[in-house]
Coordinates of C-alpha atoms and ligand atoms in Angstrom, one line a residue:
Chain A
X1 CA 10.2 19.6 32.6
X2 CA 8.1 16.6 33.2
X3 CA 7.9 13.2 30.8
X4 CA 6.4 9.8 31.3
X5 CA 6.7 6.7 29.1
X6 CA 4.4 4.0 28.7
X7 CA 4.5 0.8 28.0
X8 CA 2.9 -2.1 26.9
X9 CA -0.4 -2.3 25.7
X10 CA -3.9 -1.6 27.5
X11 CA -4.9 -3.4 30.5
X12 CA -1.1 -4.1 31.2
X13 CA 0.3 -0.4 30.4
X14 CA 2.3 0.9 33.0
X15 CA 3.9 4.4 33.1
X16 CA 7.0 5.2 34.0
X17 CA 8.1 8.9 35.2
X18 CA 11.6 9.6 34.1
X19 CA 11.7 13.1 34.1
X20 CA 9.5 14.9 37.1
X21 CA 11.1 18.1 37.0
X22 CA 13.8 18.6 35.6
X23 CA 15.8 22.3 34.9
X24 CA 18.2 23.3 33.1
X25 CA 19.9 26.3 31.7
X26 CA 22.3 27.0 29.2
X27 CA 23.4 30.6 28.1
X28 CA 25.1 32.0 25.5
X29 CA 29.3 31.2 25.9
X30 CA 28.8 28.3 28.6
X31 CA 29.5 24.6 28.4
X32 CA 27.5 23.0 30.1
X33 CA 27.7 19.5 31.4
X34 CA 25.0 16.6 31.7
X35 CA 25.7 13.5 33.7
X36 CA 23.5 11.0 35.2
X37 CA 23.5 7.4 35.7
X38 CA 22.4 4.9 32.3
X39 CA 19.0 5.4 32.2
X40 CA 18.1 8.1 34.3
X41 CA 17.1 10.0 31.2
X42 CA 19.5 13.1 29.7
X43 CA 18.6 11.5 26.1
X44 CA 14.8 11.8 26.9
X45 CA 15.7 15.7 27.9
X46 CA 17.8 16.3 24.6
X47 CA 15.2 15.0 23.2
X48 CA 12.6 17.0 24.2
X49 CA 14.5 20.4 23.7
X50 CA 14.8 19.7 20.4
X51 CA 11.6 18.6 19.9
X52 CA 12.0 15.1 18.9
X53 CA 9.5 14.0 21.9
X54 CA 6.7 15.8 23.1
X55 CA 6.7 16.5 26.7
X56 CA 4.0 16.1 29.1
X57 CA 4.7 19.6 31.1
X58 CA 6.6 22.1 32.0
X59 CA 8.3 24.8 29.7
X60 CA 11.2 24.9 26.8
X61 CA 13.0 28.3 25.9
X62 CA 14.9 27.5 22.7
X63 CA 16.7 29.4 20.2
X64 CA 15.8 29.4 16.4
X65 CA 19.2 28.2 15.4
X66 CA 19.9 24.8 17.2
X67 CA 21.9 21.7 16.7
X68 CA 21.5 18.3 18.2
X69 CA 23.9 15.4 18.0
X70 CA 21.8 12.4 18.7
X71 CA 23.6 9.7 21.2
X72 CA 23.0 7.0 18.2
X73 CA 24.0 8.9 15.1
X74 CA 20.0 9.1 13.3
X75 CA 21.5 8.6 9.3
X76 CA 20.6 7.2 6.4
X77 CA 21.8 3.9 5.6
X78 CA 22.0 4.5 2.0
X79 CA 22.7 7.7 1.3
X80 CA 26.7 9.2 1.1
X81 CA 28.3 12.1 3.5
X82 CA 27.7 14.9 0.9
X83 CA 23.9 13.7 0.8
X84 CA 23.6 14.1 4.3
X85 CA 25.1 17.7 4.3
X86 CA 23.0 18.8 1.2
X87 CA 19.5 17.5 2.8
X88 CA 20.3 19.0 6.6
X89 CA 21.5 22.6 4.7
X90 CA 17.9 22.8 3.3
X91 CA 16.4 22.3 6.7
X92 CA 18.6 25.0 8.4
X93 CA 18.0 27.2 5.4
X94 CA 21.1 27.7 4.3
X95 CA 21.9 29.2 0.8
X96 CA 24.5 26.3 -1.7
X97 CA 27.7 28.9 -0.7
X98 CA 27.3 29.0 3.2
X99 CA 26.5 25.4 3.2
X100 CA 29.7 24.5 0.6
X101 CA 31.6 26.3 3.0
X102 CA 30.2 25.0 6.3
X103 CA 30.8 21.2 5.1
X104 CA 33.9 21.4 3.8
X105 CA 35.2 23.3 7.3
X106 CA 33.8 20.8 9.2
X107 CA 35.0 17.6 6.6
X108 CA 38.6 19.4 7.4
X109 CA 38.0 20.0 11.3
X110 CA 37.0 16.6 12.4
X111 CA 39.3 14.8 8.9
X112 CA 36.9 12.9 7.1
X113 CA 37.1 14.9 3.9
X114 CA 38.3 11.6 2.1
X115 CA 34.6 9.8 2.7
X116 CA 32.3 12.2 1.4
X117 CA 31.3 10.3 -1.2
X118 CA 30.6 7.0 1.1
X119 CA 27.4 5.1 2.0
X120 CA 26.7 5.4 5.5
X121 CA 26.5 1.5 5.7
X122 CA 30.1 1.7 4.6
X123 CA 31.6 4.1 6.9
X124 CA 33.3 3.1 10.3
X125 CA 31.6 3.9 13.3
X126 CA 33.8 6.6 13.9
X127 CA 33.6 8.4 10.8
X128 CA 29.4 7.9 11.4
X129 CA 30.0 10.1 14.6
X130 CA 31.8 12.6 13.2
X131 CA 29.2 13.4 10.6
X132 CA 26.5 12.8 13.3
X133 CA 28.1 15.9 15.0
X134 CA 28.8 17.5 11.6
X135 CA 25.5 17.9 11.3
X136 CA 24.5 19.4 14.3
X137 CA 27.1 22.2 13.4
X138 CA 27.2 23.0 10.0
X139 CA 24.4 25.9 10.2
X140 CA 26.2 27.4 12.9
X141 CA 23.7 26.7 16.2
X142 CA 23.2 29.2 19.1
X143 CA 22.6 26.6 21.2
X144 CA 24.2 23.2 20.6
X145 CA 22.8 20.0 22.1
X146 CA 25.4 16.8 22.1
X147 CA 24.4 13.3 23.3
X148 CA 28.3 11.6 24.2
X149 CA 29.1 12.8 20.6
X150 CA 32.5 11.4 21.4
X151 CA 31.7 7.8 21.7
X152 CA 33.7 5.9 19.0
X153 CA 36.4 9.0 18.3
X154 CA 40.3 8.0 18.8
X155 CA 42.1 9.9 20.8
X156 CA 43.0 12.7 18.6
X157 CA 39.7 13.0 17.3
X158 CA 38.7 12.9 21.1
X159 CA 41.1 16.3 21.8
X160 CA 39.9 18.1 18.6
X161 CA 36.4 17.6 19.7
X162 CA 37.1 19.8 22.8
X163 CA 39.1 22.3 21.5
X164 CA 36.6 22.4 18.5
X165 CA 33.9 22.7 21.4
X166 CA 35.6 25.5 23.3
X167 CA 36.6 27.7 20.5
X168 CA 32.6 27.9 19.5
X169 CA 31.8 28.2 23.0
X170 CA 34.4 31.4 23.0
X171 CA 32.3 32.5 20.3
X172 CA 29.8 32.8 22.1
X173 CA 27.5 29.2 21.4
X174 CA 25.6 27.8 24.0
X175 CA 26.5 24.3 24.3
X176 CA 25.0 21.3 26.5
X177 CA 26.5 18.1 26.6
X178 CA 26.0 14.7 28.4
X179 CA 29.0 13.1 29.3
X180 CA 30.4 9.9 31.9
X181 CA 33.9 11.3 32.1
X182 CA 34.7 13.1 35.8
X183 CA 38.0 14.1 33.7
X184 CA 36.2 16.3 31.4
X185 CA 34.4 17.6 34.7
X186 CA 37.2 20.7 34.4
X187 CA 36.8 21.5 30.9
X188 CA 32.8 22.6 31.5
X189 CA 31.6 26.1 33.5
X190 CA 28.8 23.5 35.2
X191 CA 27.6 20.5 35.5
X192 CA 24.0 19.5 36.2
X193 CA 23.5 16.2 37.8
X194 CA 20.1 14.2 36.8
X195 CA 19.1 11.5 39.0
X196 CA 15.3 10.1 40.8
X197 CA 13.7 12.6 37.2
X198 CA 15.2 15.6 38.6
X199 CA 18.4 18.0 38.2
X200 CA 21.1 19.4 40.7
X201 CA 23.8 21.9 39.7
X202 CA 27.1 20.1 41.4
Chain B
X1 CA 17.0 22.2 -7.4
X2 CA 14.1 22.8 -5.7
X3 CA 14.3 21.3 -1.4
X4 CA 11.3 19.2 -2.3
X5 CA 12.6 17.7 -5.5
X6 CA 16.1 16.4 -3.3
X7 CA 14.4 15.2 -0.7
X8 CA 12.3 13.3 -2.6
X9 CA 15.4 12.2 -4.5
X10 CA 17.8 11.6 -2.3
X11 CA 14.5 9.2 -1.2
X12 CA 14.2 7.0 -4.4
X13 CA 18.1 6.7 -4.1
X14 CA 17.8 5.1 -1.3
X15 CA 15.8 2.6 -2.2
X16 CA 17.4 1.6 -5.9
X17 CA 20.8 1.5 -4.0
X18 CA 20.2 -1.5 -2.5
X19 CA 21.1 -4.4 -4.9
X20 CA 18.9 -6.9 -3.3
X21 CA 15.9 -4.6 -4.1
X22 CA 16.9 -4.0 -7.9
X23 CA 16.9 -7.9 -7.7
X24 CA 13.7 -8.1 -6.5
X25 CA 12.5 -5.6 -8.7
X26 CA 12.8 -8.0 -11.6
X27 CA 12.6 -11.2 -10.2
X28 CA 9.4 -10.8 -8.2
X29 CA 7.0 -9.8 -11.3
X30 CA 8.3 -12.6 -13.5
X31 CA 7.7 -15.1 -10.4
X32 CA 4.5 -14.0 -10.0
X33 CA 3.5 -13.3 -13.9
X34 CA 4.8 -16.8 -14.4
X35 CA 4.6 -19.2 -11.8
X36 CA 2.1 -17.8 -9.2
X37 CA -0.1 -17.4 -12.4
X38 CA -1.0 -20.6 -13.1
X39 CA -1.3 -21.3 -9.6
X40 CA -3.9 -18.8 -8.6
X41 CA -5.6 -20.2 -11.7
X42 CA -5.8 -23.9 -9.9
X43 CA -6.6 -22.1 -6.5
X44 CA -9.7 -19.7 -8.2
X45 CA -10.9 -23.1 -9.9
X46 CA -10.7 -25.0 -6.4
X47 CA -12.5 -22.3 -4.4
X48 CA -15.3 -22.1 -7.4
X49 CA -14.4 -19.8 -8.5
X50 CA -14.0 -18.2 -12.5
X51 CA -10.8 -16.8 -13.3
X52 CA -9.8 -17.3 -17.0
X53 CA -6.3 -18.2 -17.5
X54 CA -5.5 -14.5 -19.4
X55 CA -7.1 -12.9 -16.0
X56 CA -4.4 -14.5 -13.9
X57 CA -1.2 -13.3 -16.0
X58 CA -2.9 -10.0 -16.1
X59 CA -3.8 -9.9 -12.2
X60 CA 0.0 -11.6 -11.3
X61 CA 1.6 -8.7 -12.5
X62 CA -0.8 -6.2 -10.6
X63 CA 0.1 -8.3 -7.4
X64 CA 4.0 -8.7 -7.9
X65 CA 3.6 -4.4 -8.2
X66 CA 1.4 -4.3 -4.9
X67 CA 3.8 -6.9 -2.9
X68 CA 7.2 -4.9 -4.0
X69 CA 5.3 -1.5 -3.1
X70 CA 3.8 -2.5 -0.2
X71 CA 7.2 -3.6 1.0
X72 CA 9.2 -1.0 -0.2
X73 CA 6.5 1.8 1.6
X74 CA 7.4 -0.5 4.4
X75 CA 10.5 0.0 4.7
X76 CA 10.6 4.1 3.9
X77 CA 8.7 4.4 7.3
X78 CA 10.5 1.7 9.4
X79 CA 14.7 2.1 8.0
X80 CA 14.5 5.6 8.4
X81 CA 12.1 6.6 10.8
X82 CA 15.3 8.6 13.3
X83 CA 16.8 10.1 10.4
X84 CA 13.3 11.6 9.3
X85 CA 12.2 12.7 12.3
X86 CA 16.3 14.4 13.1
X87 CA 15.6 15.9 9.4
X88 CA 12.0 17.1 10.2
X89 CA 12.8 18.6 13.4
X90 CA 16.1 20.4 12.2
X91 CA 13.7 22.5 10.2
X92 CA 11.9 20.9 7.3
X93 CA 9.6 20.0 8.9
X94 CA 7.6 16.6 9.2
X95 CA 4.8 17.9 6.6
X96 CA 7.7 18.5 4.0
X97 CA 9.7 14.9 4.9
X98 CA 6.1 13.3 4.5
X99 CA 5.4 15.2 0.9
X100 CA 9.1 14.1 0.1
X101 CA 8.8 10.3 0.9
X102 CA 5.3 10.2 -0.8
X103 CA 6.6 11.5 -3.8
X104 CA 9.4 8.9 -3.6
X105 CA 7.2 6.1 -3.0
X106 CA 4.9 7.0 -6.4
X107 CA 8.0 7.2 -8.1
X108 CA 9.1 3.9 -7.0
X109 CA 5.5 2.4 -7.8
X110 CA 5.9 3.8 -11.1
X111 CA 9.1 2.3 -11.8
X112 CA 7.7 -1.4 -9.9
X113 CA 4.8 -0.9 -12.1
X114 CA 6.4 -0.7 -15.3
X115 CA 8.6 -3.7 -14.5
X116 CA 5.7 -5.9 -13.9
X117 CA 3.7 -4.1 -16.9
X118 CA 6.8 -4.9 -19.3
X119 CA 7.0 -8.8 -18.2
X120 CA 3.4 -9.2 -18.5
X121 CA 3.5 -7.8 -22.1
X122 CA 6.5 -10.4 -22.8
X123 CA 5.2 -13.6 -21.2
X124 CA 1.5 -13.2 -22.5
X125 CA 0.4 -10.1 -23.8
X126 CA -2.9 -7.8 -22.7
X127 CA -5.8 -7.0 -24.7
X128 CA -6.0 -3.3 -23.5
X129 CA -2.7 -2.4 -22.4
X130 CA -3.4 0.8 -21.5
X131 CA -6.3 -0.7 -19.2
X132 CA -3.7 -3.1 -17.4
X133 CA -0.7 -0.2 -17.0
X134 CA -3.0 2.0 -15.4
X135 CA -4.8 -0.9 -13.2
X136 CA -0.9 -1.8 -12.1
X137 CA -0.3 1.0 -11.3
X138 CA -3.7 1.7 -8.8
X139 CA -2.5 -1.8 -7.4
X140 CA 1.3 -0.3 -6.5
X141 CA -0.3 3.3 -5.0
X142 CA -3.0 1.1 -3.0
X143 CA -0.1 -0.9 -1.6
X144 CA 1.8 2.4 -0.8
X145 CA -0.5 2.8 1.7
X146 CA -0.8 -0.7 3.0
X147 CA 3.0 -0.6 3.5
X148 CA 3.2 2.9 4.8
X149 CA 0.5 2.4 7.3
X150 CA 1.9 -1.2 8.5
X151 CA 5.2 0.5 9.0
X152 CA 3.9 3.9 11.1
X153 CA 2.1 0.8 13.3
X154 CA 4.7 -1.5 14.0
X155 CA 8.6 -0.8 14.5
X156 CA 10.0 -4.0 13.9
X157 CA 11.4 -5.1 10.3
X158 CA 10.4 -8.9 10.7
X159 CA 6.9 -8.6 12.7
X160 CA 6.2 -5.2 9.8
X161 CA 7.1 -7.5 6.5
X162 CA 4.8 -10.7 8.3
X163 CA 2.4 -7.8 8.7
X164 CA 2.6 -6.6 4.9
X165 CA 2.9 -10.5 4.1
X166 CA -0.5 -11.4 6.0
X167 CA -2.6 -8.5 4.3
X168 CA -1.4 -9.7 0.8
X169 CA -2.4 -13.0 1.2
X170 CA -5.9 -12.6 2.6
X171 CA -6.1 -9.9 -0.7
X172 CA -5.2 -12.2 -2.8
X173 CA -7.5 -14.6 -1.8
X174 CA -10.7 -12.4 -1.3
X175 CA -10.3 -11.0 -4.7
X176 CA -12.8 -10.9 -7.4
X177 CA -13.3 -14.4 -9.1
X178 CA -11.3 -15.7 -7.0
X179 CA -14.2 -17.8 -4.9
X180 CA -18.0 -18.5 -5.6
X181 CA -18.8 -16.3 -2.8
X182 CA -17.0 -13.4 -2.7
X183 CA -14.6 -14.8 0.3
X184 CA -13.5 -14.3 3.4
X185 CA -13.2 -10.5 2.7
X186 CA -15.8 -8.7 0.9
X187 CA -13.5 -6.0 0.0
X188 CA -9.9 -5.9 0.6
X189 CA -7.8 -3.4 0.2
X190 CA -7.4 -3.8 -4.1
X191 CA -10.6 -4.8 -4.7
X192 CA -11.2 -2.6 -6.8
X193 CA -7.8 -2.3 -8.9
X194 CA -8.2 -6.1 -9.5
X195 CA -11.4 -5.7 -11.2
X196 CA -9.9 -3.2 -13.3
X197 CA -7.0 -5.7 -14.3
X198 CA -8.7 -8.9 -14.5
X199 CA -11.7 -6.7 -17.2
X200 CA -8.2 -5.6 -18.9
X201 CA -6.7 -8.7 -19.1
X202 CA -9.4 -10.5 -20.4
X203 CA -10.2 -7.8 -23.0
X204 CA -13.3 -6.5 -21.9
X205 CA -13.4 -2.4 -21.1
X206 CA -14.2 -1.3 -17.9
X207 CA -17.4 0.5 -17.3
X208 CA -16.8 4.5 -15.6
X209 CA -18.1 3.3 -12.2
X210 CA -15.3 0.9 -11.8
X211 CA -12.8 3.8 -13.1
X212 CA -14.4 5.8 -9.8
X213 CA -14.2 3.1 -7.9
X214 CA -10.1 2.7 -8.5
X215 CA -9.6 6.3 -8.4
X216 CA -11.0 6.4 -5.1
X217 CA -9.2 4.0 -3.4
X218 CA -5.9 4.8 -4.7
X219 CA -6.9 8.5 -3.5
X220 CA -7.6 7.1 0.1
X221 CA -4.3 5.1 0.0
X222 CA -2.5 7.8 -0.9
X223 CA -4.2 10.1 2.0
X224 CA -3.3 7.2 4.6
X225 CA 0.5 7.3 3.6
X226 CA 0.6 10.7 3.7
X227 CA -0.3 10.5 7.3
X228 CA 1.8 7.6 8.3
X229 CA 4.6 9.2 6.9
X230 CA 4.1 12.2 8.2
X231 CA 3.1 10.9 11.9
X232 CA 6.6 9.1 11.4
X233 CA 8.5 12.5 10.9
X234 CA 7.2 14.1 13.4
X235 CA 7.8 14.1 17.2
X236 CA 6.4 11.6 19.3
X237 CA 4.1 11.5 22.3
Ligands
ATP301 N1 10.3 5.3 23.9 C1 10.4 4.9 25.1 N2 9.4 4.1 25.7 C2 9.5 3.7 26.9 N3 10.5 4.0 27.8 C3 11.5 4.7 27.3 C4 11.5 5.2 26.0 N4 12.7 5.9 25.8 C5 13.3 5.9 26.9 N5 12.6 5.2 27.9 C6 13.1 5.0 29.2 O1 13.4 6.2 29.8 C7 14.5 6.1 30.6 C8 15.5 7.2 30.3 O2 16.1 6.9 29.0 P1 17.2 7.8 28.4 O3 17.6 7.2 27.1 O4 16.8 9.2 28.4 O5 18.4 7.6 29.4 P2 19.9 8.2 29.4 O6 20.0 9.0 30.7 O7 20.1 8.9 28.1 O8 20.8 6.8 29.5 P3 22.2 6.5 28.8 O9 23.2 7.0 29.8 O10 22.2 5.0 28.9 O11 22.2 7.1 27.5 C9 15.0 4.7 30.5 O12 14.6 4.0 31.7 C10 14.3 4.2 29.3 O13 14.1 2.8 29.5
MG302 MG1 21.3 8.6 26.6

């Protein structure tokens, strides 16, 4: 997979290669690991799995059913938890039952029941991540994508969110996620390293 | 409830939520229905030009309607430009977020329009009412795509509203009667709305051609925020 950015505007623009061929894999069952130093561009990758940035070659395989949780949770200001879930369960096409059921599961796994009628803009940063990641789940994705969807959880939170994440991957989801820790290094079946634009299994 | 019908709810909610806006929503048309009246009066008789003082209520509350929409249009592309484009690649699609947020925006030029329709009925009345409600309205929807089209071009709240700012006030002040010459501009981007308002307000009909003329525009302004809004929700280069 290959991506460049520009920047700055014409006769100043420079380009900047951040990806120049980078490959990954992630089957069905695995966790999968993404590390890399601040800028060396596993976001930009997400990204363009999901298809939130158009790439400028290579190839993406991707399953029909797939969840991202976005590094900076991508909400709406103004609009409450159960707003959120309603909108995202008419994008994964789910019918009112399945996606009652899906969001109050997930309001109970990650304990945030209590704020589904809250404003974004009055939620703690926290409680944002958790329905950032809520919504990459709730239809139930073959293959999950999640950005440090950790960042901001306390502790507990922090050990549910692994033991949330391994009992889908038992299941048999497909899950890639980037992450700084080297302690998490043992909880993951790989880990691909991306530095220089391109990625090594470690 | 049909997808279409909540997105394009949940939309409008999030705009009325904010109280500052509701504010605005009121105060804006009764500043500009009262005080920015009289003063593009002076300014039109300055420039030599021959607005009568019941064109400059009437055309007021057509502006207060085009600055409110042309911010609030604004602001649908620029506040929630990741959330769109999570919501459009998830599976709606960015076609779909685009229909929703267009449909949010004429409902929120409708509700703008009226507000500035009602205070110009209170402060000085209009000779054809229906006339002036309907050229408000074409001022709002032309300033859904000034808004909508500022905010697919620039990210930034501060530079987008200077932006939205700068292209009312060379409107204003291009507009019909507004100078001996015709101005600066020839034709900016309500041209044709204020026409429609100023004939309204000053109790004259409008000939059909004029009707066209609105139509057209609003329909073009309407096409360009489609596609703003739509190159918003989708993925980027
Ligand atoms: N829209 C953009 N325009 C220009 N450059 C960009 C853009 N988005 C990202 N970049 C650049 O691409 C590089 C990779 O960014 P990316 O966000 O993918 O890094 P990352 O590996 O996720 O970093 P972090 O660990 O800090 O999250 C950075 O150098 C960044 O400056
Ligand atoms: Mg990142």
């Amino acid at each position: 997979m290959r991506k460049r950015f520009g920047r700055g505007v014409w006769p100043w623009r420079r380009h900047v290669e951040v990806l120049k061929g980078a490959d990954l894999e992630v089957r069905a069952g695995e966790l999968v690991g993404l590390v890399g130093e601040n800028g060396s561009g596993k976001s930009t990758l997400m990204q363009i799995v999901v298809g939130l940035l158009a790439r400028d070659g290579g190839e993406v395989d991707r399953p029909a059913r797939l969840g991202y949780c976005p590094q900076s949770p991508m909400l709406w200001e103004k609009l409450t938890v159960d707003e959120h879930f309603a909108l995202f369960a008419r994008a994964y096409r789910l019918d009112e039952p399945t996606a009652e059921h899906a969001s109050e599961g997930l309001l109970g796994e990650l304990q945030f029941a209590r704020y589904r009628g809250y404003r974004v803009e009055d939620l703690s940063g926290g409680t944002r991540q958790k329905l950032n990641l809520a919504l990459a789940l709730m239809h139930e994705p073959e293959l999950l994508l999640l950005d440090e969807p950790y960042a901001g959880f306390d502790w507990e939170t922090y050990v549910r969110f692994w033991e949330m994440s391994a009992r889908r991957r038992d299941s048999g989801m497909g899950i890639l996620i980037v992450s700084h820790l080297l302690a998490e290094r043992d909880r993951l079946d790989r880990v691909y390293t991306l530095s220089d634009g391109r990625t090594s299994v470690t | 409830m049909s997808t279409f019908a909540l997105a394009g709810g949940s939309f409008v909610r999030e705009h009325l939520r904010a109280r500052l806006t509701l504010a605005m929503l009121v105060l804006i048309p009764v500043f500009f229905v009262v005080i920015f009246a009289s003063v593009l009066g002076q300014f039109a008789k300055a420039l030599g030009g021959t607005m009568a003082g019941e064109a400059t209520s009437a055309i007021s509350a057509g502006w207060a309607a085009a600055f409110l929409c042309g911010a609030l249009a604004f602001f649908q592309v620029s506040s929630s430009r990741g959330a769109d484009r999570r919501l459009a690649a998830a599976g709606l699609g960015a076609l779909h977020v685009a229909l929703a947020r267009i449909a949010a925006a004429i409902v929120l030029g409708i509700v703008v329009s009226a507000v500035a329709f009602l205070t110009l009925l209170v402060r000085s009345g209009i000779a054809h009412p229906a006339h002036a409600a309907a050229a408000i309205l074409a001022f709002a929807l032309v300033y859904v795509g000034v808004g909508a089209l500022i905010g697919s071009l620039v990210a930034g709240p501060l530079e987008g509203s200077l932006l939205v700012v700068l292209v009312f006030a060379v409107d204003v002040f291009s507009g019909p009667s507004m100078t001996s010459s015709g101005g600066v501009l020839s034709y900016g981007p309500s041209r044709d709305a204020a026409t429609l308002l100023i004939a309204a307000g000053t109790g004259h009909g409008s000939p059909g051609g004029d009707w066209l003329a609105v139509a057209a525009s609003v329909l073009v302004a309407l096409t360009v925020a489609l596609g703003a809004f739509w190159l918003a929700a989708r993925s980027r280069a």
